[in-house]
Amino acid sequence: MTPFGERVRDLRKARGMTLSRMAGELGLSPAYLSALEHGRRGRPAPGLVMQICGCLGLIWDEAAELKALAKQSHPRVTVDTAGLSPQATKLANRLARTIRHLPEPTIQAMLALLPKEK
């Protein structure tokens, strides 16, 4: 699941909206919306993010948060280590192989080591 998908699902459920109803209002199939919520689709297009914000009745801060989450929610990431140190390449490859098996507390600890995103 991506951060965007998780937030959309939480907002949808908090508003008592079924997946089928929201998909219908957006002109999407329920299968597509489910795949988007569960991170089985790529990053949503900006237009779709705006439609989702409108459908959920999001304004200002909530809409900005959802747009930011969409930008960081590509489920298949490529890391370009060209020109970086051998250690950086080793790190990227090791993380790619092991991230699926890391416990959530370890992932949170690793995120805390990185600079905050703007």
PDB file of C-alpha atoms in Angstrom:
ATOM      1  CA  MET A   1       0.000   0.000   0.000  1.00  0.00           C
ATOM      2  CA  THR A   2       1.272   3.501  -0.771  1.00  0.00           C
ATOM      3  CA  PRO A   3       0.960   6.507   1.563  1.00  0.00           C
ATOM      4  CA  PHE A   4      -1.488   8.043  -0.928  1.00  0.00           C
ATOM      5  CA  GLY A   5      -3.619   4.902  -1.163  1.00  0.00           C
ATOM      6  CA  GLU A   6      -3.716   4.467   2.590  1.00  0.00           C
ATOM      7  CA  ARG A   7      -4.825   8.075   3.105  1.00  0.00           C
ATOM      8  CA  VAL A   8      -7.510   7.892   0.401  1.00  0.00           C
ATOM      9  CA  ARG A   9      -8.904   4.711   1.936  1.00  0.00           C
ATOM     10  CA  ASP A  10      -8.890   6.231   5.443  1.00  0.00           C
ATOM     11  CA  LEU A  11     -10.619   9.422   4.246  1.00  0.00           C
ATOM     12  CA  ARG A  12     -13.179   7.456   2.226  1.00  0.00           C
ATOM     13  CA  LYS A  13     -14.045   5.219   5.170  1.00  0.00           C
ATOM     14  CA  ALA A  14     -14.175   8.168   7.597  1.00  0.00           C
ATOM     15  CA  ARG A  15     -16.837   9.697   5.345  1.00  0.00           C
ATOM     16  CA  GLY A  16     -18.833   6.456   5.272  1.00  0.00           C
ATOM     17  CA  MET A  17     -18.306   6.098   1.539  1.00  0.00           C
ATOM     18  CA  THR A  18     -18.057   2.658  -0.037  1.00  0.00           C
ATOM     19  CA  LEU A  19     -15.394   1.890  -2.586  1.00  0.00           C
ATOM     20  CA  SER A  20     -18.087   1.268  -5.222  1.00  0.00           C
ATOM     21  CA  ARG A  21     -19.809   4.585  -4.560  1.00  0.00           C
ATOM     22  CA  MET A  22     -16.582   6.584  -4.689  1.00  0.00           C
ATOM     23  CA  ALA A  23     -15.457   4.799  -7.851  1.00  0.00           C
ATOM     24  CA  GLY A  24     -18.815   5.585  -9.464  1.00  0.00           C
ATOM     25  CA  GLU A  25     -18.578   9.269  -8.532  1.00  0.00           C
ATOM     26  CA  LEU A  26     -15.085   9.407 -10.027  1.00  0.00           C
ATOM     27  CA  GLY A  27     -16.049   7.501 -13.178  1.00  0.00           C
ATOM     28  CA  LEU A  28     -13.633   4.680 -12.303  1.00  0.00           C
ATOM     29  CA  SER A  29     -14.162   0.978 -11.882  1.00  0.00           C
ATOM     30  CA  PRO A  30     -14.164  -0.265  -8.281  1.00  0.00           C
ATOM     31  CA  ALA A  31     -11.291  -2.589  -9.247  1.00  0.00           C
ATOM     32  CA  TYR A  32      -9.163   0.362 -10.382  1.00  0.00           C
ATOM     33  CA  LEU A  33      -9.872   2.390  -7.236  1.00  0.00           C
ATOM     34  CA  SER A  34      -9.082  -0.645  -5.081  1.00  0.00           C
ATOM     35  CA  ALA A  35      -5.795  -1.151  -6.942  1.00  0.00           C
ATOM     36  CA  LEU A  36      -4.958   2.534  -6.464  1.00  0.00           C
ATOM     37  CA  GLU A  37      -5.677   2.315  -2.733  1.00  0.00           C
ATOM     38  CA  HIS A  38      -3.548  -0.825  -2.385  1.00  0.00           C
ATOM     39  CA  GLY A  39      -0.577   0.432  -4.401  1.00  0.00           C
ATOM     40  CA  ARG A  40      -1.054  -1.876  -7.364  1.00  0.00           C
ATOM     41  CA  ARG A  41      -1.284   1.086  -9.749  1.00  0.00           C
ATOM     42  CA  GLY A  42       1.301   3.728 -10.497  1.00  0.00           C
ATOM     43  CA  ARG A  43       1.290   7.233  -9.119  1.00  0.00           C
ATOM     44  CA  PRO A  44      -2.067   8.896  -9.865  1.00  0.00           C
ATOM     45  CA  ALA A  45      -2.188  11.720 -12.401  1.00  0.00           C
ATOM     46  CA  PRO A  46      -2.622  15.224 -10.939  1.00  0.00           C
ATOM     47  CA  GLY A  47      -6.095  15.487 -12.492  1.00  0.00           C
ATOM     48  CA  LEU A  48      -7.248  12.320 -10.750  1.00  0.00           C
ATOM     49  CA  VAL A  49      -5.832  13.556  -7.449  1.00  0.00           C
ATOM     50  CA  MET A  50      -7.888  16.743  -7.859  1.00  0.00           C
ATOM     51  CA  GLN A  51     -11.019  14.689  -8.650  1.00  0.00           C
ATOM     52  CA  ILE A  52     -10.445  12.592  -5.529  1.00  0.00           C
ATOM     53  CA  CYS A  53     -10.009  15.745  -3.428  1.00  0.00           C
ATOM     54  CA  GLY A  54     -13.320  17.053  -4.777  1.00  0.00           C
ATOM     55  CA  CYS A  55     -15.117  13.760  -4.263  1.00  0.00           C
ATOM     56  CA  LEU A  56     -13.938  13.600  -0.644  1.00  0.00           C
ATOM     57  CA  GLY A  57     -14.709  17.279  -0.036  1.00  0.00           C
ATOM     58  CA  LEU A  58     -11.108  18.127   0.851  1.00  0.00           C
ATOM     59  CA  ILE A  59     -10.050  21.740   1.139  1.00  0.00           C
ATOM     60  CA  TRP A  60      -6.716  23.539   1.493  1.00  0.00           C
ATOM     61  CA  ASP A  61      -4.520  21.651   3.965  1.00  0.00           C
ATOM     62  CA  GLU A  62      -6.101  18.222   3.428  1.00  0.00           C
ATOM     63  CA  ALA A  63      -5.934  18.608  -0.341  1.00  0.00           C
ATOM     64  CA  ALA A  64      -2.311  19.792  -0.173  1.00  0.00           C
ATOM     65  CA  GLU A  65      -1.440  16.808   2.022  1.00  0.00           C
ATOM     66  CA  LEU A  66      -3.062  14.374  -0.415  1.00  0.00           C
ATOM     67  CA  LYS A  67      -1.244  15.967  -3.382  1.00  0.00           C
ATOM     68  CA  ALA A  68       2.079  15.651  -1.525  1.00  0.00           C
ATOM     69  CA  LEU A  69       1.371  12.012  -0.679  1.00  0.00           C
ATOM     70  CA  ALA A  70       0.589  11.304  -4.340  1.00  0.00           C
ATOM     71  CA  LYS A  71       3.999  12.664  -5.351  1.00  0.00           C
ATOM     72  CA  GLN A  72       5.778  10.261  -2.996  1.00  0.00           C
ATOM     73  CA  SER A  73       3.624   7.221  -3.721  1.00  0.00           C
ATOM     74  CA  HIS A  74       5.091   5.585  -6.790  1.00  0.00           C
ATOM     75  CA  PRO A  75       4.998   1.856  -5.924  1.00  0.00           C
ATOM     76  CA  ARG A  76       7.935   0.973  -8.203  1.00  0.00           C
ATOM     77  CA  VAL A  77      10.912   3.216  -7.599  1.00  0.00           C
ATOM     78  CA  THR A  78      14.156   3.365  -9.594  1.00  0.00           C
ATOM     79  CA  VAL A  79      17.251   4.639  -7.825  1.00  0.00           C
ATOM     80  CA  ASP A  80      19.966   6.095 -10.060  1.00  0.00           C
ATOM     81  CA  THR A  81      23.320   5.590  -8.350  1.00  0.00           C
ATOM     82  CA  ALA A  82      25.439   6.559 -11.373  1.00  0.00           C
ATOM     83  CA  GLY A  83      28.271   8.765 -10.175  1.00  0.00           C
ATOM     84  CA  LEU A  84      27.742   7.887  -6.520  1.00  0.00           C
ATOM     85  CA  SER A  85      30.115   5.914  -4.334  1.00  0.00           C
ATOM     86  CA  PRO A  86      30.263   2.112  -4.450  1.00  0.00           C
ATOM     87  CA  GLN A  87      28.791   2.141  -0.925  1.00  0.00           C
ATOM     88  CA  ALA A  88      25.769   4.134  -2.124  1.00  0.00           C
ATOM     89  CA  THR A  89      25.179   1.597  -4.910  1.00  0.00           C
ATOM     90  CA  LYS A  90      25.563  -1.250  -2.429  1.00  0.00           C
ATOM     91  CA  LEU A  91      23.038   0.421  -0.106  1.00  0.00           C
ATOM     92  CA  ALA A  92      20.475   0.929  -2.892  1.00  0.00           C
ATOM     93  CA  ASN A  93      20.767  -2.674  -4.059  1.00  0.00           C
ATOM     94  CA  ARG A  94      20.629  -4.130  -0.570  1.00  0.00           C
ATOM     95  CA  LEU A  95      17.602  -2.033   0.318  1.00  0.00           C
ATOM     96  CA  ALA A  96      15.856  -3.117  -2.895  1.00  0.00           C
ATOM     97  CA  ARG A  97      16.402  -6.774  -1.991  1.00  0.00           C
ATOM     98  CA  THR A  98      15.433  -6.541   1.680  1.00  0.00           C
ATOM     99  CA  ILE A  99      12.815  -3.801   2.101  1.00  0.00           C
ATOM    100  CA  ARG A 100       9.943  -6.261   1.680  1.00  0.00           C
ATOM    101  CA  HIS A 101      11.153  -8.184   4.732  1.00  0.00           C
ATOM    102  CA  LEU A 102      11.971  -5.305   7.091  1.00  0.00           C
ATOM    103  CA  PRO A 103       9.752  -4.899  10.154  1.00  0.00           C
ATOM    104  CA  GLU A 104       7.801  -1.641  10.337  1.00  0.00           C
ATOM    105  CA  PRO A 105       9.799  -0.292  13.348  1.00  0.00           C
ATOM    106  CA  THR A 106      13.014  -0.697  11.342  1.00  0.00           C
ATOM    107  CA  ILE A 107      11.509   1.159   8.383  1.00  0.00           C
ATOM    108  CA  GLN A 108      10.378   3.971  10.696  1.00  0.00           C
ATOM    109  CA  ALA A 109      13.863   4.186  12.257  1.00  0.00           C
ATOM    110  CA  MET A 110      15.466   4.380   8.808  1.00  0.00           C
ATOM    111  CA  LEU A 111      13.044   7.107   7.704  1.00  0.00           C
ATOM    112  CA  ALA A 112      13.920   9.098  10.829  1.00  0.00           C
ATOM    113  CA  LEU A 113      17.581   9.138   9.716  1.00  0.00           C
ATOM    114  CA  LEU A 114      16.758  10.827   6.410  1.00  0.00           C
ATOM    115  CA  PRO A 115      16.245  14.579   5.910  1.00  0.00           C
ATOM    116  CA  LYS A 116      12.588  15.657   5.997  1.00  0.00           C
ATOM    117  CA  GLU A 117      10.910  16.097   2.619  1.00  0.00           C
ATOM    118  CA  LYS A 118       9.670  19.543   1.706  1.00  0.00           C
TER     119      LYS A 118
END
